[in-house]
Short mmCIF file of C-alpha atoms in Angstrom, two decimals:
data_model
loop_
_atom_site.label_atom_id
_atom_site.label_comp_id
_atom_site.label_asym_id
_atom_site.label_seq_id
_atom_site.Cartn_x
_atom_site.Cartn_y
_atom_site.Cartn_z
CA UNK A 1 -11.01 -110.79 -39.47
CA UNK A 2 -10.41 -111.48 -35.74
CA UNK A 3 -13.03 -110.15 -33.39
CA UNK A 4 -12.04 -107.10 -31.35
CA UNK A 5 -12.64 -107.46 -27.63
CA UNK A 6 -13.19 -104.57 -25.23
CA UNK A 7 -13.51 -105.02 -21.47
CA UNK A 8 -14.84 -102.19 -19.29
CA UNK A 9 -14.69 -101.54 -15.49
CA UNK A 10 -17.04 -104.96 -13.04
CA UNK A 11 -28.13 -116.43 -14.36
CA UNK A 12 -32.01 -117.39 -17.87
CA UNK A 13 -33.42 -117.17 -21.30
CA UNK A 14 -32.75 -118.95 -24.59
CA UNK A 15 -33.57 -118.50 -28.24
CA UNK A 16 -32.26 -116.80 -31.35
CA UNK A 17 -30.47 -113.49 -31.06
CA UNK A 18 -31.75 -110.40 -32.80
CA UNK A 19 -29.39 -107.98 -34.62
CA UNK A 20 -30.21 -104.39 -35.32
CA UNK A 21 -28.80 -103.16 -38.63
CA UNK A 22 -27.35 -99.68 -38.72
CA UNK A 23 -25.61 -97.80 -41.57
CA UNK A 24 -23.91 -95.04 -39.54
CA UNK A 25 -20.52 -94.31 -41.16
CA UNK A 26 -17.75 -94.61 -38.65
CA UNK A 27 -16.83 -91.34 -37.01
CA UNK A 28 -20.09 -89.56 -38.06
CA UNK A 29 -22.84 -88.50 -35.78
CA UNK A 30 -22.82 -88.04 -32.02
CA UNK A 31 -24.18 -89.89 -29.02
CA UNK A 32 -27.93 -89.10 -28.91
CA UNK A 33 -29.23 -87.15 -25.92
CA UNK A 34 -30.20 -89.01 -22.77
CA UNK A 35 -33.93 -89.71 -22.31
CA UNK A 36 -34.33 -89.90 -18.52
CA UNK A 37 -36.98 -92.21 -17.05
CA UNK A 38 -39.61 -90.39 -15.00
CA UNK A 39 -38.73 -92.58 -12.06
CA UNK A 40 -36.09 -94.92 -10.70
CA UNK A 41 -37.29 -98.46 -9.92
CA UNK A 42 -36.45 -102.16 -10.17
CA UNK A 43 -36.70 -104.79 -11.32
CA UNK A 44 -37.40 -104.11 -14.99
CA UNK A 45 -37.67 -107.64 -16.50
CA UNK A 46 -37.36 -107.87 -20.31
CA UNK A 47 -39.66 -110.68 -21.29
CA UNK A 48 -38.94 -110.20 -25.02
CA UNK A 49 -35.25 -111.06 -24.62
CA UNK A 50 -34.28 -114.16 -26.57
CA UNK A 51 -30.43 -113.96 -26.94
CA UNK A 52 -28.76 -117.20 -25.86
CA UNK A 53 -26.07 -115.16 -24.13
CA UNK A 54 -28.45 -114.52 -21.25
CA UNK A 55 -27.85 -118.07 -20.16
CA UNK A 56 -24.35 -116.89 -19.33
CA UNK A 57 -24.67 -113.27 -18.21
CA UNK A 58 -27.91 -113.20 -16.21
CA UNK A 59 -31.61 -112.50 -16.15
CA UNK A 60 -32.72 -110.04 -18.91
CA UNK A 61 -33.31 -106.51 -17.63
CA UNK A 62 -34.85 -103.79 -19.82
CA UNK A 63 -32.76 -100.93 -18.35
CA UNK A 64 -29.52 -102.84 -18.92
CA UNK A 65 -30.58 -103.62 -22.53
CA UNK A 66 -31.08 -99.89 -23.07
CA UNK A 67 -27.58 -99.11 -21.70
CA UNK A 68 -26.00 -101.93 -23.70
CA UNK A 69 -27.62 -100.49 -26.81
CA UNK A 70 -26.24 -96.99 -26.13
CA UNK A 71 -22.77 -98.49 -25.52
CA UNK A 72 -22.95 -100.42 -28.82
CA UNK A 73 -24.15 -97.30 -30.59
CA UNK A 74 -21.06 -95.39 -29.46
CA UNK A 75 -18.82 -98.08 -30.88
CA UNK A 76 -20.90 -98.11 -34.09
CA UNK A 77 -20.12 -94.42 -34.57
CA UNK A 78 -16.43 -95.00 -33.92
CA UNK A 79 -16.50 -93.45 -30.43
CA UNK A 80 -14.86 -95.07 -27.41
CA UNK A 81 -17.06 -97.37 -25.30
CA UNK A 82 -18.36 -96.09 -21.98
CA UNK A 83 -15.89 -95.62 -19.17
CA UNK A 84 -17.09 -96.76 -15.75
CA UNK A 85 -18.49 -93.41 -14.61
CA UNK A 86 -20.38 -92.87 -17.88
CA UNK A 87 -21.70 -96.42 -17.73
CA UNK A 88 -23.14 -95.83 -14.28
CA UNK A 89 -24.57 -92.45 -15.32
CA UNK A 90 -26.39 -93.98 -18.22
CA UNK A 91 -27.79 -96.64 -15.90
CA UNK A 92 -29.22 -93.86 -13.73
CA UNK A 93 -30.83 -92.18 -16.70
CA UNK A 94 -32.37 -95.56 -17.70
CA UNK A 95 -34.08 -95.67 -14.27
CA UNK A 96 -31.99 -98.47 -12.79
CA UNK A 97 -30.78 -98.11 -9.14
CA UNK A 98 -28.18 -100.81 -9.25
CA UNK A 99 -24.49 -100.11 -8.67
CA UNK A 100 -21.15 -101.17 -10.08
CA UNK A 101 -22.26 -102.12 -13.57
CA UNK A 102 -19.82 -104.00 -15.80
CA UNK A 103 -19.66 -104.02 -19.57
CA UNK A 104 -18.17 -106.38 -22.18
CA UNK A 105 -18.21 -106.02 -25.99
CA UNK A 106 -16.79 -107.76 -29.03
CA UNK A 107 -16.82 -106.95 -32.73
CA UNK A 108 -16.27 -109.07 -35.79
CA UNK A 109 -17.56 -109.93 -39.21
CA UNK A 110 -18.29 -113.57 -38.69
CA UNK A 111 -18.65 -114.23 -34.96
CA UNK A 112 -18.87 -117.90 -34.13
CA UNK A 113 -21.62 -118.37 -31.58
CA UNK A 114 -19.75 -121.09 -29.57
CA UNK A 115 -16.59 -118.95 -29.44
CA UNK A 116 -18.68 -115.90 -28.43
CA UNK A 117 -20.28 -117.83 -25.57
CA UNK A 118 -16.86 -119.11 -24.45
CA UNK A 119 -15.35 -115.62 -24.39
CA UNK A 120 -18.26 -114.18 -22.48
CA UNK A 121 -18.19 -117.13 -20.12
CA UNK A 122 -14.52 -116.57 -19.37
CA UNK A 123 -15.22 -112.94 -18.58
CA UNK A 124 -18.19 -113.69 -16.39
CA UNK A 125 -16.32 -116.44 -14.55
CA UNK A 126 -13.90 -113.81 -13.11
CA UNK A 127 -16.80 -112.04 -11.31
CA UNK A 128 -17.87 -113.52 -7.97
CA UNK A 129 -21.65 -113.32 -7.96
CA UNK A 130 -23.35 -111.57 -5.03
CA UNK A 131 -27.11 -111.21 -5.17
CA UNK A 132 -29.04 -111.71 -8.42
CA UNK A 133 -27.09 -111.40 -11.66
CA UNK A 134 -28.97 -109.39 -14.28
CA UNK A 135 -27.98 -108.55 -17.83
CA UNK A 136 -28.64 -106.63 -20.99
CA UNK A 137 -27.51 -107.83 -24.45
CA UNK A 138 -27.58 -105.98 -27.72
CA UNK A 139 -26.24 -106.90 -31.16
CA UNK A 140 -25.76 -104.28 -33.90
CA UNK A 141 -24.55 -104.68 -37.50
CA UNK A 142 -22.42 -102.13 -39.34
CA UNK A 143 -22.99 -101.38 -42.99
CA UNK A 144 -19.86 -103.40 -43.81
CA UNK A 145 -21.29 -106.51 -42.15
CA UNK A 146 -19.38 -106.29 -38.90
CA UNK A 147 -21.41 -107.19 -35.81
CA UNK A 148 -20.97 -105.54 -32.39
CA UNK A 149 -22.15 -107.49 -29.36
CA UNK A 150 -22.58 -105.36 -26.25
CA UNK A 151 -23.29 -106.81 -22.75
CA UNK A 152 -23.96 -104.95 -19.51
CA UNK A 153 -24.37 -106.78 -16.19
CA UNK A 154 -25.05 -105.96 -12.53
CA UNK A 155 -25.45 -107.91 -9.30
CA UNK A 156 -28.76 -106.82 -7.71
CA UNK A 157 -28.41 -106.87 -3.96
CA UNK A 158 -31.65 -104.90 -3.48
CA UNK A 159 -34.58 -103.61 -5.51
CA UNK A 160 -36.17 -100.21 -5.30
CA UNK A 161 -39.72 -98.99 -5.43
CA UNK A 162 -40.71 -96.13 -7.65
CA UNK A 163 -38.90 -92.87 -6.83
CA UNK A 164 -39.33 -89.72 -8.97
CA UNK A 165 -36.46 -88.38 -11.11
CA UNK A 166 -37.86 -84.80 -10.94
CA UNK A 167 -39.01 -83.03 -7.78
CA UNK A 168 -39.82 -79.55 -6.46
CA UNK A 169 -37.21 -77.83 -4.30
CA UNK A 170 -38.14 -78.70 -0.72
CA UNK A 171 -40.27 -81.70 -1.71
CA UNK A 172 -40.24 -84.71 0.59
CA UNK A 173 -39.23 -87.95 -1.13
CA UNK A 174 -40.03 -91.43 0.10
CA UNK A 175 -37.55 -94.18 -0.55
CA UNK A 176 -38.70 -97.86 -0.40
CA UNK A 177 -36.46 -100.77 -1.15
CA UNK A 178 -36.20 -104.50 -0.59
CA UNK A 179 -33.00 -106.33 0.19
CA UNK A 180 -32.34 -109.41 -1.93
CA UNK A 181 -29.44 -110.61 0.29
CA UNK A 182 -29.15 -110.73 4.02
CA UNK A 183 -28.31 -107.35 5.62
CA UNK A 184 -27.85 -106.29 9.21
CA UNK A 185 -27.95 -102.46 8.82
CA UNK A 186 -28.87 -99.86 6.28
CA UNK A 187 -28.05 -96.16 5.85
CA UNK A 188 -29.23 -93.60 3.36
CA UNK A 189 -26.62 -91.01 2.31
CA UNK A 190 -27.48 -87.93 0.34
CA UNK A 191 -25.07 -85.87 -1.76
CA UNK A 192 -26.71 -82.61 -2.69
CA UNK A 193 -25.70 -79.96 -5.17
CA UNK A 194 -23.51 -78.30 -2.50
CA UNK A 195 -22.00 -79.21 0.81
CA UNK A 196 -20.88 -82.50 2.37
CA UNK A 197 -22.75 -85.78 2.20
CA UNK A 198 -25.31 -86.28 4.95
CA UNK A 199 -26.91 -89.33 6.40
CA UNK A 200 -30.70 -89.56 6.96
CA UNK A 201 -32.62 -91.87 9.20
CA UNK A 202 -33.46 -95.19 7.56
CA UNK A 203 -35.12 -98.41 8.69
CA UNK A 204 -34.68 -102.09 7.86
CA UNK A 205 -37.43 -104.47 8.82
CA UNK A 206 -38.17 -107.87 7.21
CA UNK A 207 -35.84 -106.94 4.29
CA UNK A 208 -37.81 -103.74 3.68
CA UNK A 209 -35.80 -100.50 3.52
CA UNK A 210 -37.49 -97.18 4.17
CA UNK A 211 -36.38 -93.58 4.41
CA UNK A 212 -37.83 -90.12 3.94
CA UNK A 213 -35.85 -87.03 3.09
CA UNK A 214 -36.22 -83.54 1.58
CA UNK A 215 -34.37 -82.17 -1.44
CA UNK A 216 -33.99 -78.65 -0.06
CA UNK A 217 -31.55 -77.21 -2.61
CA UNK A 218 -32.05 -76.77 -6.38
CA UNK A 219 -30.00 -79.11 -8.54
CA UNK A 220 -29.05 -82.80 -8.75
CA UNK A 221 -29.18 -84.98 -5.64
CA UNK A 222 -27.46 -88.44 -5.59
CA UNK A 223 -29.22 -90.80 -3.14
CA UNK A 224 -27.33 -93.81 -2.01
CA UNK A 225 -28.48 -96.80 0.12
CA UNK A 226 -25.56 -98.29 2.06
CA UNK A 227 -26.23 -101.83 3.52
CA UNK A 228 -24.06 -104.09 5.65
CA UNK A 229 -23.96 -107.44 3.77
CA UNK A 230 -21.63 -110.47 3.79
CA UNK A 231 -18.68 -108.43 2.52
CA UNK A 232 -19.32 -105.49 4.87
CA UNK A 233 -20.95 -102.10 4.24
CA UNK A 234 -21.38 -101.28 0.61
CA UNK A 235 -23.71 -99.32 -1.72
CA UNK A 236 -26.65 -101.37 -2.97
CA UNK A 237 -28.92 -98.72 -4.51
CA UNK A 238 -28.37 -95.29 -6.05
CA UNK A 239 -30.63 -92.83 -7.77
CA UNK A 240 -30.71 -89.17 -8.91
CA UNK A 241 -33.46 -86.76 -7.97
CA UNK A 242 -33.30 -83.42 -9.84
CA UNK A 243 -34.82 -80.69 -7.67
CA UNK A 244 -36.23 -77.71 -9.59
CA UNK A 245 -33.97 -78.46 -12.55
CA UNK A 246 -33.93 -80.61 -15.65
CA UNK A 247 -31.64 -83.65 -15.92
CA UNK A 248 -28.57 -83.25 -18.19
CA UNK A 249 -29.07 -84.46 -21.72
CA UNK A 250 -25.51 -85.73 -22.03
CA UNK A 251 -22.88 -87.11 -19.70
CA UNK A 252 -20.23 -84.62 -18.83
CA UNK A 253 -16.96 -86.13 -17.52
CA UNK A 254 -16.23 -84.65 -14.10
CA UNK A 255 -12.71 -85.30 -12.73
CA UNK A 256 -12.53 -85.51 -8.99
CA UNK A 257 -10.59 -82.84 -7.03
CA UNK A 258 -6.98 -83.88 -6.69
CA UNK A 259 -7.11 -86.34 -9.63
CA UNK A 260 -3.87 -84.98 -11.14
CA UNK A 261 -1.96 -84.82 -7.85
CA UNK A 262 -0.58 -88.37 -7.98
CA UNK A 263 0.99 -88.29 -11.44
CA UNK A 264 4.61 -87.80 -10.29
CA UNK A 265 4.48 -90.20 -7.34
CA UNK A 266 6.75 -93.24 -7.56
CA UNK A 267 4.29 -95.79 -6.15
CA UNK A 268 0.61 -96.44 -6.65
CA UNK A 269 -0.12 -96.07 -2.92
CA UNK A 270 1.68 -92.70 -2.81
CA UNK A 271 -0.33 -91.59 -5.85
CA UNK A 272 -3.67 -92.44 -4.24
CA UNK A 273 -2.55 -90.67 -0.99
CA UNK A 274 -1.61 -87.56 -2.93
CA UNK A 275 -4.99 -87.47 -4.70
CA UNK A 276 -6.86 -87.97 -1.46
CA UNK A 277 -4.98 -85.21 0.41
CA UNK A 278 -5.43 -82.84 -2.54
CA UNK A 279 -9.19 -83.53 -2.51
CA UNK A 280 -9.23 -82.72 1.24
CA UNK A 281 -7.32 -79.51 0.59
CA UNK A 282 -9.95 -78.49 -1.98
CA UNK A 283 -12.47 -78.43 0.91
CA UNK A 284 -10.06 -76.64 3.33
CA UNK A 285 -9.20 -79.77 5.31
CA UNK A 286 -5.78 -80.76 6.63
CA UNK A 287 -3.85 -83.61 4.92
CA UNK A 288 -3.84 -87.03 6.50
CA UNK A 289 -0.50 -88.34 7.79
CA UNK A 290 0.92 -91.50 6.28
CA UNK A 291 1.13 -94.43 8.68
CA UNK A 292 3.34 -97.39 7.91
CA UNK A 293 1.38 -99.86 9.95
CA UNK A 294 -1.91 -98.84 8.26
CA UNK A 295 -0.23 -98.99 4.87
CA UNK A 296 0.65 -102.60 5.59
CA UNK A 297 -2.89 -103.52 6.62
CA UNK A 298 -4.31 -101.73 3.63
CA UNK A 299 -1.87 -103.45 1.25
CA UNK A 300 -2.74 -106.85 2.67
CA UNK A 301 -6.45 -106.21 2.22
CA UNK A 302 -5.98 -105.00 -1.41
CA UNK A 303 -4.05 -108.15 -2.20
CA UNK A 304 -6.85 -110.20 -0.68
CA UNK A 305 -9.44 -108.37 -2.82
CA UNK A 306 -7.43 -108.99 -5.90
CA UNK A 307 -7.00 -112.67 -5.10
CA UNK A 308 -10.75 -113.17 -4.50
CA UNK A 309 -11.76 -110.71 -7.33
CA UNK A 310 -14.15 -109.09 -4.84
CA UNK A 311 -14.43 -105.51 -3.71
CA UNK A 312 -15.51 -105.54 -0.10
CA UNK A 313 -14.53 -104.66 3.49
CA UNK A 314 -14.52 -108.31 4.51
CA UNK A 315 -13.31 -110.76 1.86
CA UNK A 316 -12.29 -113.49 4.26
CA UNK A 317 -9.76 -111.47 6.24
CA UNK A 318 -12.17 -109.85 8.71
CA UNK A 319 -13.78 -106.44 8.72
CA UNK A 320 -11.68 -103.27 9.34
CA UNK A 321 -12.24 -103.37 13.09
CA UNK A 322 -11.10 -106.98 13.35
CA UNK A 323 -8.03 -106.39 11.23
CA UNK A 324 -7.04 -103.36 13.34
CA UNK A 325 -7.51 -105.25 16.62
CA UNK A 326 -5.49 -108.16 15.32
CA UNK A 327 -2.64 -105.76 14.43
CA UNK A 328 -2.79 -104.10 17.87
CA UNK A 329 -3.56 -100.68 16.38
CA UNK A 330 -5.27 -98.22 18.72
CA UNK A 331 -7.71 -95.59 17.56
CA UNK A 332 -10.79 -93.57 18.44
CA UNK A 333 -12.68 -93.72 15.13
CA UNK A 334 -12.04 -95.44 11.83
CA UNK A 335 -13.27 -95.65 8.29
CA UNK A 336 -12.37 -97.59 5.13
CA UNK A 337 -12.85 -97.05 1.45
CA UNK A 338 -12.32 -99.86 -1.05
CA UNK A 339 -12.49 -99.81 -4.87
CA UNK A 340 -11.66 -101.71 -7.98
CA UNK A 341 -11.06 -99.76 -11.18
CA UNK A 342 -9.17 -99.61 -14.45
CA UNK A 343 -6.73 -97.01 -13.13
CA UNK A 344 -5.76 -95.05 -9.99
CA UNK A 345 -7.49 -91.91 -11.21
CA UNK A 346 -10.65 -93.87 -12.00
CA UNK A 347 -10.55 -95.44 -8.52
CA UNK A 348 -10.20 -91.93 -6.91
CA UNK A 349 -12.96 -90.55 -9.06
CA UNK A 350 -15.33 -93.42 -8.21
CA UNK A 351 -14.72 -92.99 -4.47
CA UNK A 352 -15.27 -89.23 -4.70
CA UNK A 353 -18.52 -89.70 -6.67
CA UNK A 354 -19.95 -92.04 -4.01
CA UNK A 355 -21.60 -90.18 -1.15
CA UNK A 356 -20.61 -92.66 1.55
CA UNK A 357 -17.04 -92.89 0.39
CA UNK A 358 -16.66 -89.10 -0.02
CA UNK A 359 -17.76 -88.70 3.56
CA UNK A 360 -14.74 -90.74 4.69
CA UNK A 361 -12.43 -88.69 2.48
CA UNK A 362 -13.73 -85.44 3.98
CA UNK A 363 -14.15 -86.51 7.58
CA UNK A 364 -12.41 -83.83 9.70
CA UNK A 365 -11.84 -86.16 12.66
CA UNK A 366 -9.45 -88.47 10.75
CA UNK A 367 -5.74 -87.71 11.06
CA UNK A 368 -3.99 -90.87 9.72
CA UNK A 369 -4.31 -92.78 6.50
CA UNK A 370 -3.11 -96.18 5.23
CA UNK A 371 -3.23 -96.87 1.55
CA UNK A 372 -2.74 -100.19 -0.24
CA UNK A 373 -2.90 -100.89 -3.99
CA UNK A 374 -2.62 -104.16 -5.90
CA UNK A 375 -2.54 -104.49 -9.65
CA UNK A 376 -3.87 -107.59 -11.35
CA UNK A 377 -2.52 -109.02 -14.57
CA UNK A 378 -5.23 -107.25 -16.59
CA UNK A 379 -4.05 -103.88 -15.22
CA UNK A 380 -6.97 -103.44 -12.86
CA UNK A 381 -6.15 -101.72 -9.50
CA UNK A 382 -7.54 -102.81 -6.18
CA UNK A 383 -7.45 -99.92 -3.71
CA UNK A 384 -7.87 -99.79 0.07
CA UNK A 385 -7.89 -96.53 2.05
CA UNK A 386 -7.92 -97.02 5.86
CA UNK A 387 -8.69 -93.91 7.90
CA UNK A 388 -8.01 -93.44 11.60
CA UNK A 389 -8.28 -90.82 14.32
#
C-alpha cells in the first residue's frame, strides 16, 4: 500500500521513534475537548523526544508534539486533518505563542524510514528558515497496522514569558518577550471581544519586549506582538487571554465577513478585493477603489513572495514605501497585508483573524487598494493587499 501524504498550510535529536498504538475504528469517536494550558510561554523543550525526524524538522518542542498528536488523532478517527486556522488555535490552547505553524503527515502500513526522511526533507526544503526552527513529531498505529506520522513545525522569531490564559475583567496583564532575531521596532496589538483592534505602548530594549495592558471587556482577547524584522513588520507572538470567561473546549470554524463575496469573480485578485470590501461593509465602512498602478505593484510583490517561498513585506524587492517611491506613486498614508494560504478564502480569513492585518482592512483613512495574487504549482496562493490614502 502506498503511503498517503497530506500537506497543510507553512534543526536536533536522534534515536528510535516511538509509536502509540490505537484501536479507534475509522469514523467513530470525536476530537477530544481542548485542555488549555494555564499560561502561554516558550520555549517548551521536549527532552524525551528521540524520533530521528527531528534532525530534519527542528528542535523538539512539547507544545508542538501535543498539537501533532491531536492532528494525528483526527486522522486516526477518519476526520480531516487540521486546516490552518484550527492548527493555530490548537497551538494557542497548548500554550505556544508562535505563529504560522505548518503541518505535514503521511500514512502507510510499511513506511520505509529512508523514504520517510526523504519526503519530509523535500517538504522542509521548500520553507525558508527564519529564526529557530522547532518541531513536534508523533507516530500512531491503527488497529490494521497502518502508521500515521504527524509533524508540526514553527519558526520561532521570539519567545514569550509566562502570561495567564485566564484573567479577571479589568485585570492588568504584563507581556514579556525576547526577540530571537534582530528587530528594529515592536508593537503590541489587541483584538478584544468587540470593537476594532487597538495598539498599546510597547518597548524593545536589548532584545527584550515589554508591554502592559488591561483586558477591560469580558470574553476572549487575542494579543499579537508585531516586530519589524528582516522581511519587514510581521507577527512574531500571539496569545489568548480569556477575561471573565472560560476558554472554548472545541475549535469552532469562524468564516470571516465577506468570505463568500468573491466566489463569482473572474480573477483571484478581483475575488480578494470583493471579500475585503464586503468585510469593510460589515463594519459600515466605504469600499476601497481599485487602482491599476497599485494592482501592478501588488502583483509583482506576490510573484516575488511565491518565487522566494517567503511571506513578507520585503523579500528582496524593497519594503512597501520603497516600492511605492520607485513607482512614483503619491500618497498620504499606506499599509500592506501579505499572506500565503491554501485558498483565497483561507488567506482572507487569516488576515481577518490577525489583529494587525484586520486594522489595515478596517482603516477608515484608506481609499485605494491594490491586490495581487500568485498561485504556485501546489495550488497555494500568495496574496498582497496594498492600501493607500
